[in-house]
Amino acid sequence: MSWADSVSVAENLAGAPPKSAYVPPHLRNRPSADPPAQASYAGTAAFGNDHGGYGVPNVVGSRWSGQRNEYQSGFAGGGGRGGGWNSRSGGWDRGRDREVNPFKDADSEVVGEQESSAINFDAYEDIPVETSGENVPPPVNTFSDIDLGEAVDENIRRCKYVKPTPVQRHTIPISLAGRDLMACAQTGSGKTAAFCFPIISGIMRGQFPRPPRPRMAFPLALILSPTRELSCQIHDEAKKFSYQTGVKVVVAYGGAPINQQLRELERGVHILVATPGRLVDLLERARVSLQMIRYLALDEADRMLDMGFEPQIRKIVQQMDMPPPGVRQTMLFSATFPKEIQRLASDFLSNYIFLAVGRVGSSTDLIVQRVEYVQETDKRSHLMDLLHAQKENGVHGKQALTLVFVETKKGADALEHWLCINGFPATAIHGDRTQQEREHALRSFKTGKAPILVATDVAARGLDIPHVAHVVNFDLPNDIDDYVHRIGRTGRAGKTGLATAFFNENNSSLARSLSDLMQEANQEVPAWLSRFAARSSYGGKNRRGGGRFGGRDFRRDSSYNRGATTDYYGGGANMSSGYASGGYNASYGAAGVTSAWD
DNA sequence: AAAAAAG
C-alpha cells in the first residue's frame, strides 16, 4: 500500500464527519471554532459603482450580501440540490457525495517507477527568472513561507511536492497579492499548481454571495485551455489540489455528452475548467453565468489569443457578464508569448506583472535537439531507422515512448497505419477523431501499449505525458513557437529527452529561427542548416528575441514605451540569477523588489 | 495552409 493510500484509508476511518450531522464543506477538516473571516465581498460594491456597464451586478451584491448564508454553504446545504451527506438515497450512496480520493493514482500502471510525478529539482537550480511591472512581490523559497491554509498544505504534501518550482516561487506570491499576471513558463514546470493553489486558497478564504439562480452555475474561477485533453488534465490536477477543501472543480469540454456536464454544474461549481467552444454553448444556454468570476486563468494563452480562438475568447471574457479587469484577477500562462499576442492580452489585464522563467533545457541541456536533412520521400524509412535503433538500445528491447508530430490529420492517419503494418505498435491523435478515440489513443500511449503516438498539433501543447523519451518532428511546423511547444513534450519535470526534426527545402522559412533557437540552447547546429539560415535571413517575422526566455515584456519595448529608450529597464524590470542586473532602475518609485534567485 | 474548438 502506498503512502497516499494509507493516508486515504486513515482519513476515511477517522476524518469523515458522522453521517448524521451535516458539516458544510468549507468547515470540514478544520478546528471546530473557526469563524469565517469578516472579509465580506468588498468587490461587490465596486462592481455596481465603478463598472455599471455589465449585467445585473448589484442584484447579487445587495440582495445576498447581508445574509449569513455564504456561497459555499449555500451550494452544499441550502441549494436544495445535490445537498449534503444525506440527501441521496438514504445516505450511504458514497461515490456521489463522498469525494473520490484523487491520490490513489488510477494511472499507476503507467510505464516506469512510482517516481513519475517527482520533479528533478536540481535541473531547475540555475534557471533564470525575469520580472517586470510595478511593486513585484518577492518570490518565496519554500511552501511554508506562504500561507495557503491547512487543507491545501496537506494536499501539497500528498502530491509530494517538496519545494516550489521556479514558476511557483514567483507566481504564488504575485497571485496571493491579488495581482494580474502574464507568465512565460513551460508546462511541466508546475505551472498548473502555480495558479491553482492561490485560487483554491482564495476561494476558501473569501466570502461570496450566494448564487442567485438555482439552475444556473456561478463559478468563481474560470480556467480556459485550447484542447479538451489539456482541460481534462488541468481538471485532474485541480481536483488533487482542492481535495477536502470544499472547493468544487468541474470540467466542461466538447465531444462529450453535455448532459453529465450540466448535472455536475447544477450540483455547484467554484472552479470551472473549460474549452472555449463548450463554454460558449453553456453560456448561450444560460446554464453558466460569469458574473461572479473573481479569477480568470488562460492556459496556453498565446494559442488562446491567436486568430482561430480570439473571437471566442473575447466573447467569453468581454462580451458576456464577466467582471472587468481590476475587479477579477487575471492570469495568463504560456511557454511562448509573441509581442502581438502580448498586446492583445493586455486588454484583459490590469496593472499586471510580467514574469519570464527561463526555458528548462536552456542551460541544462535537458532536451537534446537534433536536425536531420530528410527528403519528403525518405521520411518514412528514416523514421523506421530511428525507431529500430531506439528499440535495440532500449531496455529489454522495449520501445521508448516516442511522439511523432505531423502536419495534417490525414498525414497522421496514414503514418499510423503505415507504422502498424510495419510492426510498430502505433496510435494516433488528431481533431477529426472522436473524443473516445482521442482519449483511448492517449491512454494506450501513456501505458506503453502503443509506445508510438502520431499526433497533429492537438498534442503539441501542455499535455503532460510522463516518460516521453523522444519527440520526432516528422513534419516541422511553420512557426518556431509551435516547435518549442512540441519538443516541450519531452524533457519534462527535469528529466532528459531527445527531439529529432526532419528538415528539407519545405522548411526553409524556419531555418533561421530554428538555428538561432538551437544555438541559444547550446545545441549543435549542422553546417548545412546554418547555410539555409543565412540564405533566408531576411525573414524578420519568424525571428525571436529574448534568448533564454519564451518572450519578454512587450511594455519594455521602445516602440511601446516611448521616451524610455535610454532606460532599458524602465518598466521596473528585475533580473535574477545574476544576469545583467546592472540595468535595474526603479523608475516607478517603489518599483520592484529584486527577485533574488537564491 | 493547417490545426483546434459546438453539434
Coordinates of C-alpha atoms (C1' of nucleotides) in Angstrom, one line a residue:
Chain A
M1 CA 0.0 0.0 0.0
S2 CA 1.4 3.3 -0.9
W3 CA 1.7 6.2 1.4
A4 CA -1.1 8.0 -0.3
D5 CA -3.4 5.0 0.1
S6 CA -2.7 4.7 3.8
V7 CA -3.4 8.4 4.2
S8 CA -6.7 8.0 2.5
V9 CA -7.7 5.0 4.5
A10 CA -6.9 6.7 7.7
E11 CA -9.0 9.7 6.6
N12 CA -11.9 7.6 5.6
L13 CA -11.8 6.0 9.0
A14 CA -11.2 9.0 11.1
G15 CA -11.6 12.2 9.1
A16 CA -15.1 11.9 7.7
P17 CA -17.8 13.6 9.6
P18 CA -20.5 11.4 11.2
K19 CA -23.2 11.0 8.6
S20 CA -26.0 12.2 10.8
A21 CA -24.5 15.7 11.3
Y22 CA -24.2 17.9 8.2
V23 CA -21.0 19.8 8.1
P24 CA -20.6 22.4 5.3
P25 CA -17.7 21.6 3.1
H26 CA -15.6 24.6 4.0
L27 CA -15.7 23.7 7.7
R28 CA -14.7 20.1 7.3
N29 CA -11.3 19.2 8.5
R30 CA -10.9 22.4 10.4
P31 CA -10.6 23.1 14.1
S32 CA -14.2 23.4 15.1
A33 CA -14.3 27.0 16.2
D34 CA -13.1 28.8 13.1
P35 CA -15.3 31.7 12.3
P36 CA -15.0 32.8 8.7
A37 CA -13.1 35.9 8.2
Q38 CA -15.2 39.0 8.2
A39 CA -13.8 40.0 4.9
S40 CA -17.2 40.0 3.1
Y41 CA -17.4 40.8 -0.5
A42 CA -15.9 44.2 -0.9
G43 CA -15.7 43.7 -4.6
T44 CA -19.4 43.6 -5.0
A45 CA -19.8 47.3 -4.4
A46 CA -17.1 48.2 -6.8
F47 CA -19.0 46.1 -9.4
G48 CA -22.0 48.3 -9.5
N49 CA -20.5 51.6 -8.8
D50 CA -17.4 51.6 -11.0
H51 CA -18.5 49.3 -13.7
G52 CA -22.2 49.7 -14.1
G53 CA -21.9 48.5 -17.7
Y54 CA -22.4 44.9 -17.4
G55 CA -25.1 42.6 -16.2
V56 CA -27.0 42.7 -13.0
P57 CA -24.2 43.1 -10.6
N58 CA -25.9 44.7 -7.7
V59 CA -28.6 42.2 -7.6
V60 CA -26.0 39.8 -6.4
G61 CA -24.4 42.1 -4.0
S62 CA -27.3 43.8 -2.4
R63 CA -29.7 41.0 -2.2
W64 CA -27.4 38.5 -0.7
S65 CA -24.6 40.2 0.9
G66 CA -26.4 40.7 4.2
Q67 CA -27.3 37.1 4.6
R68 CA -25.5 34.8 6.8
N69 CA -25.5 32.2 4.1
E70 CA -22.4 32.4 2.2
Y71 CA -21.8 31.0 -1.3
Q72 CA -20.1 27.8 -0.3
S73 CA -22.6 26.6 2.3
G74 CA -25.4 27.7 0.0
F75 CA -24.0 25.2 -2.5
A76 CA -23.9 22.2 -0.4
G77 CA -26.6 22.7 2.0
G78 CA -29.3 25.2 1.1
G79 CA -29.3 24.8 -2.6
G80 CA -31.9 22.1 -2.5
R81 CA -29.9 20.1 -5.0
G82 CA -27.0 17.8 -4.7
G83 CA -27.2 18.5 -1.0
G84 CA -25.1 17.3 1.9
W85 CA -24.1 13.9 3.1
N86 CA -27.6 12.5 3.5
S87 CA -29.5 14.0 0.7
R88 CA -29.4 11.0 -1.6
S89 CA -30.7 7.5 -1.3
G90 CA -30.5 7.1 2.4
G91 CA -27.1 8.5 2.8
W92 CA -24.9 5.5 2.1
D93 CA -24.6 6.2 -1.6
R94 CA -21.0 7.1 -1.4
G95 CA -19.3 7.8 -4.7
R96 CA -21.8 10.6 -5.3
D97 CA -21.5 12.7 -2.2
R98 CA -18.3 11.3 -0.9
E99 CA -15.3 12.9 -2.6
V100 CA -13.3 10.4 -4.6
N101 CA -9.7 10.4 -3.4
P102 CA -7.7 11.6 -6.3
F103 CA -4.5 10.5 -4.8
K104 CA -4.9 6.8 -5.3
D105 CA -3.5 7.1 -8.7
A106 CA -5.7 5.4 -11.3
D107 CA -2.8 5.6 -13.7
S108 CA -0.4 3.7 -11.6
E109 CA 0.2 1.1 -14.2
V110 CA 2.0 3.7 -16.3
V111 CA 5.3 2.6 -17.5
G112 CA 8.1 3.2 -15.1
E113 CA 8.5 3.7 -11.5
Q114 CA 6.4 5.4 -9.0
E115 CA 8.5 8.4 -9.5
S116 CA 6.6 9.6 -12.5
S117 CA 5.4 12.8 -10.9
A118 CA 8.5 13.6 -9.0
I119 CA 10.3 16.6 -10.2
N120 CA 14.1 16.7 -10.6
F121 CA 14.7 20.0 -8.8
D122 CA 18.4 20.1 -9.4
A123 CA 17.6 20.8 -13.1
Y124 CA 15.8 23.9 -12.0
E125 CA 18.5 25.4 -9.9
D126 CA 20.1 27.8 -12.4
I127 CA 17.1 28.8 -14.4
P128 CA 17.0 32.5 -14.9
V129 CA 13.9 34.4 -14.0
E130 CA 12.9 37.9 -15.1
T131 CA 10.0 40.0 -13.8
S132 CA 8.7 43.4 -14.7
G133 CA 5.9 45.6 -13.5
E134 CA 5.1 47.7 -10.5
N135 CA 5.8 46.5 -7.0
V136 CA 6.5 42.9 -7.8
P137 CA 6.1 40.8 -4.7
P138 CA 9.2 38.9 -3.8
P139 CA 9.4 35.2 -4.5
V140 CA 9.3 32.6 -1.8
N141 CA 11.7 29.7 -1.2
T142 CA 9.5 27.2 0.5
F143 CA 5.8 26.3 0.6
S144 CA 5.9 27.0 4.3
D145 CA 6.8 30.6 3.5
I146 CA 3.3 31.0 2.1
D147 CA 0.0 30.7 3.9
L148 CA -2.2 28.7 1.7
G149 CA -4.2 27.2 4.5
E150 CA -4.0 23.8 6.2
A151 CA -6.1 21.8 3.7
V152 CA -4.1 23.0 0.7
D153 CA -0.8 22.4 2.6
E154 CA -2.0 18.9 3.2
N155 CA -2.6 18.3 -0.5
I156 CA 0.8 19.7 -1.3
R157 CA 2.2 17.0 1.0
R158 CA 0.0 14.4 -0.7
C159 CA 1.4 15.5 -4.1
K160 CA 4.9 15.0 -2.6
Y161 CA 5.8 18.5 -3.6
V162 CA 8.9 19.2 -1.6
K163 CA 9.7 22.7 -2.6
P164 CA 8.1 25.1 -5.1
T165 CA 9.4 25.2 -8.7
P166 CA 10.7 28.5 -10.0
V167 CA 7.4 29.4 -11.6
Q168 CA 5.6 28.6 -8.3
R169 CA 8.1 30.5 -6.2
H170 CA 7.3 33.7 -8.2
T171 CA 3.7 33.1 -9.2
I172 CA 2.1 32.2 -5.9
P173 CA 3.1 35.4 -4.0
I174 CA 2.1 37.5 -7.0
S175 CA -1.3 35.8 -7.2
L176 CA -1.9 35.9 -3.4
A177 CA -1.2 39.6 -3.6
G178 CA -4.1 39.9 -6.0
R179 CA -2.1 41.0 -8.9
D180 CA -2.7 40.2 -12.6
L181 CA 0.0 38.2 -14.3
M182 CA 1.4 37.4 -17.7
A183 CA 3.8 34.5 -17.3
C184 CA 6.1 32.8 -19.8
A185 CA 6.8 29.3 -18.4
Q186 CA 7.0 25.9 -19.7
T187 CA 4.3 23.5 -18.7
G188 CA 5.6 20.6 -16.7
S189 CA 7.4 23.0 -14.6
G190 CA 4.5 23.1 -12.1
K191 CA 2.5 25.9 -13.8
T192 CA -0.9 24.4 -13.1
A193 CA -0.3 24.2 -9.4
A194 CA 1.1 27.7 -9.5
F195 CA -2.2 29.2 -10.5
C196 CA -4.5 26.6 -8.8
F197 CA -3.1 27.0 -5.2
P198 CA -3.8 30.7 -4.9
I199 CA -7.2 30.3 -6.5
I200 CA -8.3 27.5 -4.2
S201 CA -6.9 29.2 -1.2
G202 CA -8.6 32.5 -2.2
I203 CA -12.0 30.8 -2.6
M204 CA -11.7 29.0 0.7
R205 CA -11.0 32.3 2.5
G206 CA -13.3 34.6 0.7
Q207 CA -16.9 35.1 1.4
F208 CA -19.1 35.2 -1.7
P209 CA -22.7 35.9 -2.2
R210 CA -25.0 33.0 -2.7
P211 CA -25.7 32.1 -6.3
P212 CA -28.8 34.0 -7.2
R213 CA -30.4 31.4 -9.5
P214 CA -30.8 27.7 -8.9
R215 CA -30.4 26.1 -12.3
M216 CA -27.5 28.3 -13.4
A217 CA -23.9 27.8 -12.4
F218 CA -22.0 30.7 -11.0
P219 CA -18.3 29.8 -10.9
L220 CA -15.9 32.0 -9.0
A221 CA -12.9 31.0 -11.1
L222 CA -12.6 30.1 -14.8
I223 CA -9.7 28.3 -16.3
L224 CA -9.6 28.1 -20.1
S225 CA -7.4 25.9 -22.3
P226 CA -7.2 25.2 -26.0
T227 CA -7.7 21.5 -26.1
R228 CA -10.0 19.0 -24.5
E229 CA -7.2 16.8 -23.2
L230 CA -5.5 19.7 -21.6
S231 CA -8.7 20.8 -19.9
C232 CA -9.0 17.3 -18.5
Q233 CA -5.5 17.3 -17.3
I234 CA -5.9 20.6 -15.5
H235 CA -9.2 19.4 -14.0
D236 CA -7.5 16.2 -12.7
E237 CA -4.7 18.3 -11.1
A238 CA -7.0 20.8 -9.7
K239 CA -9.1 18.0 -8.1
K240 CA -6.0 16.9 -6.2
F241 CA -5.1 20.4 -5.1
S242 CA -8.6 21.0 -3.8
Y243 CA -9.2 17.6 -2.2
Q244 CA -11.2 18.0 1.0
T245 CA -11.1 21.8 0.8
G246 CA -14.8 22.0 -0.1
V247 CA -13.8 23.8 -3.3
K248 CA -15.6 22.2 -6.2
V249 CA -13.9 21.8 -9.6
V250 CA -15.9 21.0 -12.7
V251 CA -14.7 20.5 -16.3
A252 CA -16.7 21.2 -19.5
Y253 CA -15.5 20.4 -23.0
G254 CA -16.9 19.4 -26.4
G255 CA -17.0 16.0 -27.9
A256 CA -18.5 14.5 -24.7
P257 CA -22.2 14.3 -23.8
I258 CA -23.3 17.6 -22.4
N259 CA -25.9 16.3 -20.0
Q260 CA -23.5 14.9 -17.5
Q261 CA -21.6 18.2 -17.5
L262 CA -24.8 20.0 -16.9
R263 CA -25.6 17.8 -14.0
E264 CA -22.2 18.4 -12.5
L265 CA -22.6 22.2 -12.9
E266 CA -26.0 22.1 -11.2
R267 CA -24.5 20.5 -8.2
G268 CA -22.3 23.5 -7.7
V269 CA -19.0 24.7 -9.0
H270 CA -16.4 27.0 -7.7
I271 CA -13.7 26.4 -10.3
L272 CA -14.8 25.8 -13.9
V273 CA -12.2 24.3 -16.3
A274 CA -13.3 24.5 -19.9
T275 CA -12.5 24.7 -23.6
P276 CA -13.9 27.8 -25.3
G277 CA -16.5 26.2 -27.6
R278 CA -18.4 24.2 -25.0
L279 CA -18.3 27.2 -22.6
V280 CA -19.9 29.5 -25.2
D281 CA -22.5 26.8 -25.7
L282 CA -23.2 26.7 -21.9
L283 CA -23.3 30.5 -21.7
E284 CA -25.8 30.7 -24.6
R285 CA -28.0 28.1 -23.0
A286 CA -27.8 30.3 -19.8
R287 CA -26.6 27.4 -17.8
V288 CA -23.5 29.2 -16.7
S289 CA -23.1 32.8 -15.7
L290 CA -19.7 34.5 -15.4
Q291 CA -20.9 37.4 -13.2
M292 CA -19.3 36.0 -10.1
I293 CA -15.9 35.3 -11.6
R294 CA -13.1 36.5 -9.4
Y295 CA -10.3 34.6 -11.0
L296 CA -9.6 34.0 -14.7
A297 CA -6.7 31.9 -15.9
L298 CA -5.8 31.3 -19.6
D299 CA -3.5 28.4 -20.1
E300 CA -1.5 28.3 -23.4
A301 CA -2.6 31.9 -23.6
D302 CA -0.8 32.7 -26.9
R303 CA -2.8 29.9 -28.6
M304 CA -6.0 31.2 -27.0
L305 CA -5.5 34.6 -28.4
D306 CA -4.3 33.6 -31.9
M307 CA -6.5 34.1 -34.9
G308 CA -8.6 31.0 -34.5
F309 CA -9.6 31.4 -30.9
E310 CA -9.5 35.2 -30.3
P311 CA -13.2 35.9 -31.2
Q312 CA -14.4 33.2 -28.8
I313 CA -12.2 34.3 -26.1
R314 CA -13.2 37.9 -26.5
K315 CA -16.8 36.8 -26.4
I316 CA -16.3 34.9 -23.1
V317 CA -14.2 37.5 -21.4
Q318 CA -15.5 40.8 -22.7
Q319 CA -19.0 40.3 -24.1
M320 CA -20.7 38.2 -21.5
D321 CA -21.2 39.1 -17.9
M322 CA -17.7 38.6 -16.6
P323 CA -16.4 41.3 -14.3
P324 CA -13.8 43.6 -15.9
P325 CA -10.1 43.6 -15.3
G326 CA -9.3 45.1 -11.9
V327 CA -12.4 43.5 -10.4
R328 CA -11.5 40.0 -11.3
Q329 CA -7.9 38.7 -11.1
T330 CA -6.5 37.5 -14.4
M331 CA -3.5 35.2 -15.0
L332 CA -2.2 34.3 -18.4
F333 CA 0.3 31.5 -19.0
S334 CA 2.2 30.2 -21.9
A335 CA 5.6 28.8 -22.8
T336 CA 5.9 31.4 -25.6
F337 CA 4.4 34.9 -25.8
P338 CA 4.9 36.7 -29.1
K339 CA 4.7 40.5 -28.9
E340 CA 1.5 40.9 -30.9
I341 CA -0.2 38.4 -28.6
Q342 CA 1.0 40.3 -25.5
R343 CA -0.5 43.4 -27.0
L344 CA -3.9 41.7 -27.4
A345 CA -3.6 40.1 -24.0
S346 CA -3.0 43.3 -22.2
D347 CA -6.7 44.2 -22.9
F348 CA -7.6 41.5 -20.4
L349 CA -5.2 42.6 -17.7
S350 CA -4.9 45.4 -15.2
N351 CA -1.6 46.7 -14.0
Y352 CA -0.1 43.3 -14.5
I353 CA 3.2 41.8 -13.7
F354 CA 5.2 40.1 -16.5
L355 CA 7.1 37.0 -15.4
A356 CA 9.5 35.0 -17.6
V357 CA 11.0 31.8 -16.4
G358 CA 13.9 30.5 -18.5
R359 CA 13.2 27.5 -20.6
V360 CA 14.0 24.2 -19.0
G361 CA 16.8 22.9 -21.1
S362 CA 18.2 26.2 -22.0
S363 CA 21.0 25.9 -19.6
T364 CA 21.0 22.3 -18.6
D365 CA 20.5 20.7 -22.0
L366 CA 17.7 18.6 -20.7
I367 CA 16.4 18.3 -24.3
V368 CA 18.9 17.3 -26.8
Q369 CA 17.8 18.7 -30.2
R370 CA 18.9 17.2 -33.5
V371 CA 18.0 18.2 -37.0
E372 CA 18.4 15.9 -39.9
Y373 CA 18.1 16.6 -43.6
V374 CA 15.4 14.3 -44.9
Q375 CA 13.7 14.5 -48.2
E376 CA 9.9 14.2 -48.1
T377 CA 10.0 10.8 -49.8
D378 CA 12.6 9.4 -47.4
K379 CA 10.8 10.4 -44.2
R380 CA 9.1 7.1 -43.5
S381 CA 12.2 4.9 -43.9
H382 CA 14.2 7.4 -41.9
L383 CA 11.7 7.2 -39.1
M384 CA 11.8 3.5 -39.3
D385 CA 15.6 3.6 -38.9
L386 CA 15.3 5.8 -35.8
L387 CA 12.7 3.5 -34.2
H388 CA 14.7 0.4 -34.9
A389 CA 17.9 1.9 -33.4
Q390 CA 15.9 3.1 -30.4
K391 CA 14.4 -0.3 -29.8
E392 CA 17.8 -2.0 -29.9
N393 CA 19.3 0.5 -27.5
G394 CA 16.3 0.3 -25.1
V395 CA 16.0 -1.8 -22.0
H396 CA 14.6 -5.3 -22.7
G397 CA 14.1 -4.3 -26.4
K398 CA 11.2 -2.2 -25.3
Q399 CA 10.2 0.7 -27.4
A400 CA 10.7 4.0 -25.5
L401 CA 7.7 6.4 -25.7
T402 CA 8.0 8.3 -28.9
L403 CA 5.8 11.2 -30.0
V404 CA 5.8 11.8 -33.8
F405 CA 4.4 15.2 -34.9
V406 CA 2.9 15.5 -38.4
E407 CA 1.3 18.5 -40.2
T408 CA -2.1 17.2 -41.2
K409 CA -4.8 14.9 -39.8
K410 CA -4.7 12.8 -43.0
G411 CA -1.0 12.5 -42.6
A412 CA -1.4 11.3 -39.0
D413 CA -3.8 8.6 -40.1
A414 CA -1.6 7.5 -42.9
L415 CA 1.6 7.3 -40.9
E416 CA -0.2 5.5 -38.0
H417 CA -1.4 2.8 -40.5
W418 CA 2.0 2.5 -42.1
L419 CA 3.8 2.1 -38.8
C420 CA 1.3 -0.5 -37.7
I421 CA 1.6 -2.7 -40.8
N422 CA 5.4 -2.4 -40.4
G423 CA 5.3 -3.9 -37.0
F424 CA 5.4 -0.8 -34.8
P425 CA 2.6 -0.5 -32.3
A426 CA 1.4 3.0 -33.0
T427 CA -1.7 5.0 -32.4
A428 CA -2.7 8.5 -33.5
I429 CA -4.5 11.5 -32.1
H430 CA -6.0 14.4 -34.1
G431 CA -9.0 16.7 -34.1
D432 CA -11.1 14.6 -36.5
R433 CA -11.1 11.6 -34.2
T434 CA -13.9 11.2 -31.8
Q435 CA -13.2 12.2 -28.2
Q436 CA -13.3 8.5 -27.3
E437 CA -10.7 7.7 -29.8
R438 CA -8.6 10.6 -28.7
E439 CA -8.7 9.5 -25.1
H440 CA -8.1 5.9 -25.9
A441 CA -5.0 6.8 -28.0
L442 CA -3.6 8.9 -25.2
R443 CA -4.2 6.2 -22.7
S444 CA -2.6 3.4 -24.8
F445 CA 0.4 5.7 -25.4
K446 CA 0.8 6.6 -21.7
T447 CA 0.6 3.0 -20.6
G448 CA 3.1 1.8 -23.2
K449 CA 0.5 -0.4 -25.0
A450 CA 1.2 1.7 -28.1
P451 CA 4.6 3.3 -27.5
I452 CA 4.4 5.4 -30.6
L453 CA 1.9 8.2 -30.9
V454 CA 1.4 10.0 -34.2
A455 CA -0.1 13.4 -33.5
T456 CA -1.1 16.7 -35.0
D457 CA -0.7 20.0 -33.1
V458 CA -3.6 19.0 -30.9
A459 CA -1.0 17.3 -28.7
A460 CA 1.6 20.0 -29.1
R461 CA 0.8 22.0 -26.0
G462 CA 0.6 21.5 -22.4
L463 CA 0.0 17.7 -22.3
D464 CA 1.9 16.2 -19.5
I465 CA 2.8 12.7 -20.6
P466 CA 5.5 11.3 -18.3
H467 CA 8.4 9.3 -19.8
V468 CA 8.2 10.6 -23.4
A469 CA 11.8 9.8 -24.4
H470 CA 11.7 11.1 -27.9
V471 CA 9.8 13.8 -29.9
V472 CA 10.1 13.4 -33.7
N473 CA 9.2 16.4 -35.8
F474 CA 8.3 14.3 -38.9
D475 CA 6.9 17.4 -40.4
L476 CA 8.3 20.6 -38.9
P477 CA 5.7 23.3 -38.0
N478 CA 5.8 26.7 -39.7
D479 CA 6.1 28.6 -36.5
I480 CA 9.1 28.3 -34.2
D481 CA 6.9 28.7 -31.2
D482 CA 5.0 25.6 -32.2
Y483 CA 8.3 23.8 -32.4
V484 CA 9.1 25.0 -28.8
H485 CA 5.8 23.6 -27.5
R486 CA 6.2 20.3 -29.3
I487 CA 9.7 19.5 -28.1
G488 CA 8.5 20.5 -24.6
R489 CA 6.5 17.2 -24.5
T490 CA 9.8 15.6 -23.6
G491 CA 12.4 16.6 -21.1
R492 CA 9.7 17.2 -18.6
A493 CA 9.8 17.6 -14.8
G494 CA 13.6 18.0 -15.0
K495 CA 14.2 14.7 -16.9
T496 CA 16.2 14.5 -20.1
G497 CA 14.7 14.0 -23.6
L498 CA 15.6 13.8 -27.2
A499 CA 14.0 15.8 -30.0
T500 CA 14.7 15.0 -33.7
A501 CA 13.5 17.1 -36.6
F502 CA 13.3 16.1 -40.3
F503 CA 14.2 19.2 -42.3
N504 CA 14.1 19.8 -46.0
E505 CA 13.5 22.7 -48.5
N506 CA 9.9 22.9 -47.5
N507 CA 11.0 24.2 -44.1
S508 CA 13.4 26.8 -45.2
S509 CA 11.3 29.6 -43.7
L510 CA 12.0 28.0 -40.3
A511 CA 15.7 27.7 -40.9
R512 CA 16.8 30.9 -39.3
S513 CA 14.7 30.8 -36.2
L514 CA 15.4 27.1 -35.7
S515 CA 19.2 27.5 -35.9
D516 CA 19.0 30.6 -33.6
L517 CA 17.0 28.7 -31.1
M518 CA 19.3 25.7 -31.1
Q519 CA 22.3 27.9 -30.8
E520 CA 20.7 29.6 -27.7
A521 CA 20.1 26.2 -26.2
N522 CA 23.7 25.2 -26.8
Q523 CA 22.8 22.6 -29.3
E524 CA 24.9 21.5 -32.2
V525 CA 23.7 23.3 -35.3
P526 CA 24.6 21.4 -38.5
A527 CA 26.6 23.5 -41.1
W528 CA 24.0 22.9 -43.8
L529 CA 21.3 24.3 -41.5
S530 CA 23.4 27.4 -40.9
R531 CA 23.7 27.8 -44.7
F532 CA 19.9 27.5 -45.1
A533 CA 19.5 30.1 -42.3
A534 CA 21.9 32.5 -44.0
R535 CA 20.1 32.2 -47.3
S536 CA 16.7 33.1 -45.8
S537 CA 17.9 35.5 -43.2
Y538 CA 15.7 38.4 -44.4
G539 CA 12.7 37.0 -42.7
G540 CA 12.1 39.1 -39.6
K541 CA 8.7 37.6 -38.8
N542 CA 9.9 34.3 -37.5
R543 CA 12.8 35.7 -35.6
R544 CA 12.5 36.0 -31.9
G545 CA 14.4 38.0 -29.3
G546 CA 14.8 37.1 -25.8
G547 CA 17.3 34.2 -25.8
R548 CA 16.7 32.1 -22.8
F549 CA 13.1 33.0 -22.4
G550 CA 9.9 32.3 -24.3
G551 CA 9.3 36.0 -24.5
R552 CA 10.0 39.3 -22.9
D553 CA 7.6 42.0 -21.7
F554 CA 6.5 44.0 -24.7
R555 CA 5.9 47.0 -22.5
R556 CA 9.7 47.4 -22.3
D557 CA 9.9 47.9 -26.0
S558 CA 10.8 51.4 -27.0
S559 CA 8.0 51.4 -29.6
Y560 CA 5.5 50.8 -26.8
N561 CA 7.0 52.9 -24.1
R562 CA 8.3 56.0 -25.9
G563 CA 10.8 58.1 -24.1
A564 CA 12.1 55.1 -22.2
T565 CA 14.7 54.2 -24.8
T566 CA 17.6 55.3 -22.6
D567 CA 16.2 53.4 -19.7
Y568 CA 16.1 49.9 -20.9
Y569 CA 14.6 48.5 -17.7
G570 CA 12.2 51.5 -17.3
G571 CA 9.3 49.2 -16.7
G572 CA 10.8 48.2 -13.5
A573 CA 12.4 45.0 -14.6
N574 CA 14.2 42.7 -12.2
M575 CA 16.7 40.2 -13.3
S576 CA 17.7 37.4 -11.1
S577 CA 20.2 34.6 -11.1
G578 CA 23.0 37.1 -11.6
Y579 CA 22.1 38.1 -15.2
A580 CA 22.7 41.6 -16.2
S581 CA 21.1 43.1 -13.2
G582 CA 23.2 46.3 -13.6
G583 CA 20.4 47.8 -15.7
Y584 CA 17.9 47.8 -12.9
N585 CA 16.5 51.2 -12.3
A586 CA 13.3 51.7 -10.3
S587 CA 11.7 54.4 -12.4
Y588 CA 8.3 53.6 -10.9
G589 CA 9.5 54.8 -7.5
A590 CA 8.9 51.8 -5.3
A591 CA 9.1 49.6 -8.3
G592 CA 10.5 46.2 -7.9
V593 CA 11.8 44.1 -5.2
T594 CA 14.8 42.5 -6.6
S595 CA 13.9 38.9 -7.1
A596 CA 16.9 37.1 -5.7
W597 CA 17.1 33.6 -7.0
D598 CA 18.8 32.0 -4.0
Chain B
dA1 C1' -2.3 26.2 -45.4
dA2 C1' -3.4 23.5 -41.1
dA3 C1' -4.8 22.8 -36.6
dA4 C1' -8.2 23.4 -32.6
dA5 C1' -12.9 24.4 -30.7
dA6 C1' -20.0 23.3 -30.6
dG7 C1' -23.3 19.9 -32.7

